[in-house]
Tab-separated table of C-alpha atoms in Angstrom:
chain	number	residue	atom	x	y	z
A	795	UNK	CA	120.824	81.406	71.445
A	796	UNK	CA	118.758	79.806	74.337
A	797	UNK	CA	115.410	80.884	74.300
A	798	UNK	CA	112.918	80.221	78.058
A	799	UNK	CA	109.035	80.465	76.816
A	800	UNK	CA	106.333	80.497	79.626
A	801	UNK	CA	102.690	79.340	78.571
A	802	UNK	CA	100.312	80.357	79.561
A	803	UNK	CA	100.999	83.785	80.220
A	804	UNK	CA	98.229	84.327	82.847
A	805	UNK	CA	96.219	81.543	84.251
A	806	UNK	CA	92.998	82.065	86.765
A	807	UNK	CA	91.903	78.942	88.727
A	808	UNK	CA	89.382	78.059	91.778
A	809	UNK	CA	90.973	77.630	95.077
A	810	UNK	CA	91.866	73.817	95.483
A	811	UNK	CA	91.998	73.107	92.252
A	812	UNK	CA	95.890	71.403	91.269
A	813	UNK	CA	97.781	73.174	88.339
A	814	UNK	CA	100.781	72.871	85.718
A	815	UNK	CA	102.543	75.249	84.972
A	816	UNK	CA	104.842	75.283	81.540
A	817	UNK	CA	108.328	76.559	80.921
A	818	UNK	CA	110.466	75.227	77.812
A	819	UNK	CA	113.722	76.302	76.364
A	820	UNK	CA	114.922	75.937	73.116
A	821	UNK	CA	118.690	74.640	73.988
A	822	UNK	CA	118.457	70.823	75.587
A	823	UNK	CA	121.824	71.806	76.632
A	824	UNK	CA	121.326	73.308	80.153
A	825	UNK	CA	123.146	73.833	83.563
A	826	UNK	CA	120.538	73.740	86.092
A	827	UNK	CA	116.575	75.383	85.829
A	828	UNK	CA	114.788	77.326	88.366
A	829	UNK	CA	111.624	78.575	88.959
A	830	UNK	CA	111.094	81.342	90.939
A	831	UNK	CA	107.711	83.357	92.397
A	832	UNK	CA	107.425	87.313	92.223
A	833	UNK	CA	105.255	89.290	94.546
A	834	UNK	CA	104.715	92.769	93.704
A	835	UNK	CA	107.365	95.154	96.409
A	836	UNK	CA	108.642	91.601	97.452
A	837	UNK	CA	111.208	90.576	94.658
A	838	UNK	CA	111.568	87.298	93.744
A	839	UNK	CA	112.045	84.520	95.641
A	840	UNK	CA	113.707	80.981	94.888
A	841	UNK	CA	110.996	77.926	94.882
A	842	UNK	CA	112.907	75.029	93.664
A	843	UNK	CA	116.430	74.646	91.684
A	844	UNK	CA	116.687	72.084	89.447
A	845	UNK	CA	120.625	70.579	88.312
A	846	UNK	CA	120.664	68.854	84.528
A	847	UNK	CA	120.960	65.816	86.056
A	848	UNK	CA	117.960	65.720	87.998
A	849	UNK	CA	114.418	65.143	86.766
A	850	UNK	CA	112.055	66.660	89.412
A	851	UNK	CA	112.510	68.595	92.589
A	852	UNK	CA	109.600	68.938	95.351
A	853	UNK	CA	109.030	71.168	98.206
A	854	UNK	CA	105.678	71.358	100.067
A	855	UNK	CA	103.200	71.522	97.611
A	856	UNK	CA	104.932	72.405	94.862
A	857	UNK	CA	107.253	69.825	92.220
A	858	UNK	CA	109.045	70.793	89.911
A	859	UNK	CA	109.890	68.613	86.441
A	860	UNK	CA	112.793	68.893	83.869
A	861	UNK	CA	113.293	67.219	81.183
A	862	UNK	CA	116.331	68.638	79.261
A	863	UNK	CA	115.714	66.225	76.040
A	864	UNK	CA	111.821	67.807	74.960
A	865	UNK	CA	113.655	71.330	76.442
A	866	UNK	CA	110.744	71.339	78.871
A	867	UNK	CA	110.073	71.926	82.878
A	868	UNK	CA	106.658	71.679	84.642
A	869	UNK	CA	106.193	72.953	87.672
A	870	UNK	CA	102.872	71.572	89.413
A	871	UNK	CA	101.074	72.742	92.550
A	872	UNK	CA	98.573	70.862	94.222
A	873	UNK	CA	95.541	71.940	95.889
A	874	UNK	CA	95.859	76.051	95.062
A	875	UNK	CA	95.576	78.583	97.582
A	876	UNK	CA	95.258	82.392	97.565
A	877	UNK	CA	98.126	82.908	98.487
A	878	UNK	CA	99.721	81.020	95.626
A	879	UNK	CA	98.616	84.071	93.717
A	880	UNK	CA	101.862	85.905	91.924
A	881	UNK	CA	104.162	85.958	88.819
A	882	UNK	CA	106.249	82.395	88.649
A	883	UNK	CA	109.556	82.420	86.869
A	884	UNK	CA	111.007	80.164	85.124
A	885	UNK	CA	114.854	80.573	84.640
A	886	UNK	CA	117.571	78.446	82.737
A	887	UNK	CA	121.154	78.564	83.205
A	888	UNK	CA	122.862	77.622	79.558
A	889	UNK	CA	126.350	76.649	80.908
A	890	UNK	CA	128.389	76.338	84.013
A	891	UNK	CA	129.841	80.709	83.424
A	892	UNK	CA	127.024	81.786	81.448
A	893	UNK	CA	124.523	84.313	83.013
A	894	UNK	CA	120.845	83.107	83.725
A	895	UNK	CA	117.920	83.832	81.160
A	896	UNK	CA	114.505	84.116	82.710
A	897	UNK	CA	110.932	83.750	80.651
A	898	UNK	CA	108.589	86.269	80.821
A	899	UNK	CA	106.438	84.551	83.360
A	900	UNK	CA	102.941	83.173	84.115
A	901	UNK	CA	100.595	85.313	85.982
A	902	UNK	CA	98.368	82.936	88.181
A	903	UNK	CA	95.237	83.956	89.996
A	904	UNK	CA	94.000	81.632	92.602
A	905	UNK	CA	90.091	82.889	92.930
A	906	UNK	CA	88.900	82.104	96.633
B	851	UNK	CA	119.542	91.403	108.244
B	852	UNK	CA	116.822	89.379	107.309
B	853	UNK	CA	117.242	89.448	103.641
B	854	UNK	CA	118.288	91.953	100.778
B	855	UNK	CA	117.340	95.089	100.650
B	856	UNK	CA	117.027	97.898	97.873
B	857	UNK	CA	116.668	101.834	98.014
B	858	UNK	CA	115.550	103.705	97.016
B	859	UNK	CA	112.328	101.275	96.345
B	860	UNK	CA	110.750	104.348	93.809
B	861	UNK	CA	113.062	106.819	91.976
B	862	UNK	CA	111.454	109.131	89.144
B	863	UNK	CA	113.945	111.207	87.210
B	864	UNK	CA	114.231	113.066	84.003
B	865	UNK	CA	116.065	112.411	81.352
B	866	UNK	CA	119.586	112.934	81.401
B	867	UNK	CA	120.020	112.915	84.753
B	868	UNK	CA	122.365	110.496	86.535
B	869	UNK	CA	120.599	107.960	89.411
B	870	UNK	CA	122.314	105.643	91.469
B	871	UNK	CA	120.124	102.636	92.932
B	872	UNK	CA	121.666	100.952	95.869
B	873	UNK	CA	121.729	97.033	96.732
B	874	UNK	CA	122.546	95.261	100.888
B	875	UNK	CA	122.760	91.914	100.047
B	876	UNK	CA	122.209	89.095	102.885
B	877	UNK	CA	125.423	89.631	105.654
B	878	UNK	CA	128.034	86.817	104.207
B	879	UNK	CA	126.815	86.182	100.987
B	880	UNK	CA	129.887	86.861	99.001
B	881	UNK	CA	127.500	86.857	95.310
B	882	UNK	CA	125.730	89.591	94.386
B	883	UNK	CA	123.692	89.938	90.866
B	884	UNK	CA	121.946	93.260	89.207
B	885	UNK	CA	118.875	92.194	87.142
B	886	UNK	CA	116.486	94.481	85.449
B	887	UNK	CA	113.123	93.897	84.293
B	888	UNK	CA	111.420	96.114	82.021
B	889	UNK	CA	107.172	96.045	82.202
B	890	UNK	CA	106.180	93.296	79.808
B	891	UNK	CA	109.962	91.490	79.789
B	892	UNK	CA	111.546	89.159	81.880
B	893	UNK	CA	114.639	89.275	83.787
B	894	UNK	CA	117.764	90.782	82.256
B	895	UNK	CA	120.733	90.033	83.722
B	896	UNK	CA	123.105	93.242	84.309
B	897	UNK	CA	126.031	92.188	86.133
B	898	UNK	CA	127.594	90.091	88.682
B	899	UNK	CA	129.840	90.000	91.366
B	900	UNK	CA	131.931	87.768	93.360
B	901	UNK	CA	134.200	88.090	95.984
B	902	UNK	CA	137.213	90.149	95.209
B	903	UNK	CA	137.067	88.969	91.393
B	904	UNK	CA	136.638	91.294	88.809
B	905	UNK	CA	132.863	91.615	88.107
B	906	UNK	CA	131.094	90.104	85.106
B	907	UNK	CA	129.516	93.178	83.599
B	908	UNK	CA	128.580	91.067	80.096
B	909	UNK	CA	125.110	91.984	80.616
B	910	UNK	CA	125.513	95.544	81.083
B	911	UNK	CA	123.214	97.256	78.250
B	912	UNK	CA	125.369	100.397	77.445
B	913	UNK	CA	128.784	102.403	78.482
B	914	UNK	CA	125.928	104.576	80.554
B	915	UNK	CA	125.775	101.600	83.129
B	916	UNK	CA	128.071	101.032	85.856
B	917	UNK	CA	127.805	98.837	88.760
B	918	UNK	CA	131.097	98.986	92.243
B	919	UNK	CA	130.684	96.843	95.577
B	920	UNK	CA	132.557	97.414	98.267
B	921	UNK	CA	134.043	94.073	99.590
B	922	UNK	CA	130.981	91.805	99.849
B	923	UNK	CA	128.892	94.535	101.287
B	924	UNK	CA	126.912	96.930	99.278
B	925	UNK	CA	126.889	97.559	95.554
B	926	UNK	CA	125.844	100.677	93.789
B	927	UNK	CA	124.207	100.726	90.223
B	928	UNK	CA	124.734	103.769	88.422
B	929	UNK	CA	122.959	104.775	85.076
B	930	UNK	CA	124.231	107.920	83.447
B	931	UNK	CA	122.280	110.278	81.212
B	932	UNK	CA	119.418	108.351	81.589
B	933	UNK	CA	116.821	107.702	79.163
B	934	UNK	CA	113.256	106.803	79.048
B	935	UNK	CA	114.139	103.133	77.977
B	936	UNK	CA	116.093	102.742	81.182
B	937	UNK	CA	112.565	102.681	83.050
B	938	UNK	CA	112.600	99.211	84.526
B	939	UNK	CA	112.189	97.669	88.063
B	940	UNK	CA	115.937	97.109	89.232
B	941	UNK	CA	116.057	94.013	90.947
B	942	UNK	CA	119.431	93.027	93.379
B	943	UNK	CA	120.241	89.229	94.786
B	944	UNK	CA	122.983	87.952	96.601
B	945	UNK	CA	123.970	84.275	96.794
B	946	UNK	CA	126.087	83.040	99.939
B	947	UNK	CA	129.543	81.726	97.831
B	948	UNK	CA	128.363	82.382	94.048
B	949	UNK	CA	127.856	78.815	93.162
B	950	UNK	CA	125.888	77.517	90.347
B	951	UNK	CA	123.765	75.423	92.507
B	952	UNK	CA	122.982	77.988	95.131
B	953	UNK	CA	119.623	79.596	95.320
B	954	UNK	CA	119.877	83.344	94.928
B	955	UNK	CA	117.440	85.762	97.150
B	956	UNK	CA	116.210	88.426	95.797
B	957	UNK	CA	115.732	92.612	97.259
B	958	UNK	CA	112.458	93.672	96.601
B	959	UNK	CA	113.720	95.798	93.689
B	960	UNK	CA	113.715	99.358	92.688
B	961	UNK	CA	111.359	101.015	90.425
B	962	UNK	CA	112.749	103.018	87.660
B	963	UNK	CA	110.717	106.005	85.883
B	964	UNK	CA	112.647	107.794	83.548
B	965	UNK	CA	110.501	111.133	82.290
């Protein structure tokens, strides 16, 4: 049964300062990984998709890393702002028809 | 519209009653997913639909949840008898053809207190 873990579960930085992020899943066998931000009365929304048979996606300041071997995905952002503040998903699709299984999330708290 | 939408976006109820939680997904998007995420958890998937295909509802949690959409417009999520484990935030997406490699956007969910 694949498993996503999210560590840390809350994380506080300085503004400006560059993070990781840490999502791993106990199946290596996976469809595609994404990670996903959630603002409170927002919902969720998509930051990058990753397929199994890529190794990083990047958009803006944000890059994403998978590698499907260790069961493990980074996602790093670089030079933090207060608005990066909010939940960030990670999610793992096991197989082509199976549903997607999210972690639990990591709270992160840019401090101006 | 600019992007999905949910209502109501609070609904407190008692238990036993019935609610029904409605879901506009993005104008074209023929995929439309029912998540739920209960305080402390992370996304459940409920149920999905696409096109005129019959819906995958492997994710549903009991008989007491029921999900319709009408063509690719709306969908309605229905929980019967509820109970105070049903308390959640009830989060909709939509996806423009229901492929794997397609992004999904998100409604801004509806909050769930069961009394």
């Amino acid at each position: 049964k694949q498993e996503v873990t999210q560590i840390p579960a809350a994380l506080s930085v300085p503004e400006g300062e560059n993070l990781v992020l840490n999502c791993s899943f106990t199946d290596s066998a996976i469809y595609n990984l994404q990670w996903f931000r959630q603002d409170p009365g927002k919902g969720l929304t998509s930051l990058l998709l990753i397929q199994s048979s890529q190794r990083e996606q990047t958009s803006g300041r944000l890059n994403a890393s998978l590698d499907k071997s260790s069961g493990r995905s980074t996602l790093y952002i670089a030079a933090s702002q207060p608005g990066d503040s909010a939940t960030y998903l990670c999610a793992v699709r096991p197989g082509r028809d199976d549903k997607i299984i999210f972690g639990k999330g990591t709270r992160l708290h840019i401090l101006p | 519209g600019a992007g999905v939408s949910q209502s109501p976006s609070n609904k407190v109820t008692e238990k036993g009653k019935d609610v029904e939680l409605r879901c506009d997904p993005i104008s074209g998007h023929t995929a439309l997913y029912w998540y739920r995420q209960r305080l402390g958890q992370g996304l459940e998937f409920l149920i999905y639909f696409q096109g005129n295909s019959a819906p995958d509802k492997s994710g549903l949690p009991s008989d007491r949840f029921s999900a319709e959409r009408t063509g690719e417009s709306v969908s309605t999520l229905t929980i019967q008898r509820t109970q105070q484990e049903d308390s959640a935030v009830y989060l909709c997406a939509s996806s423009l053809a229901g492929s794997l490699l397609e992004t999904q956007y998100f409604g801004p969910g509806t909050r769930l207190l069961v009394l």
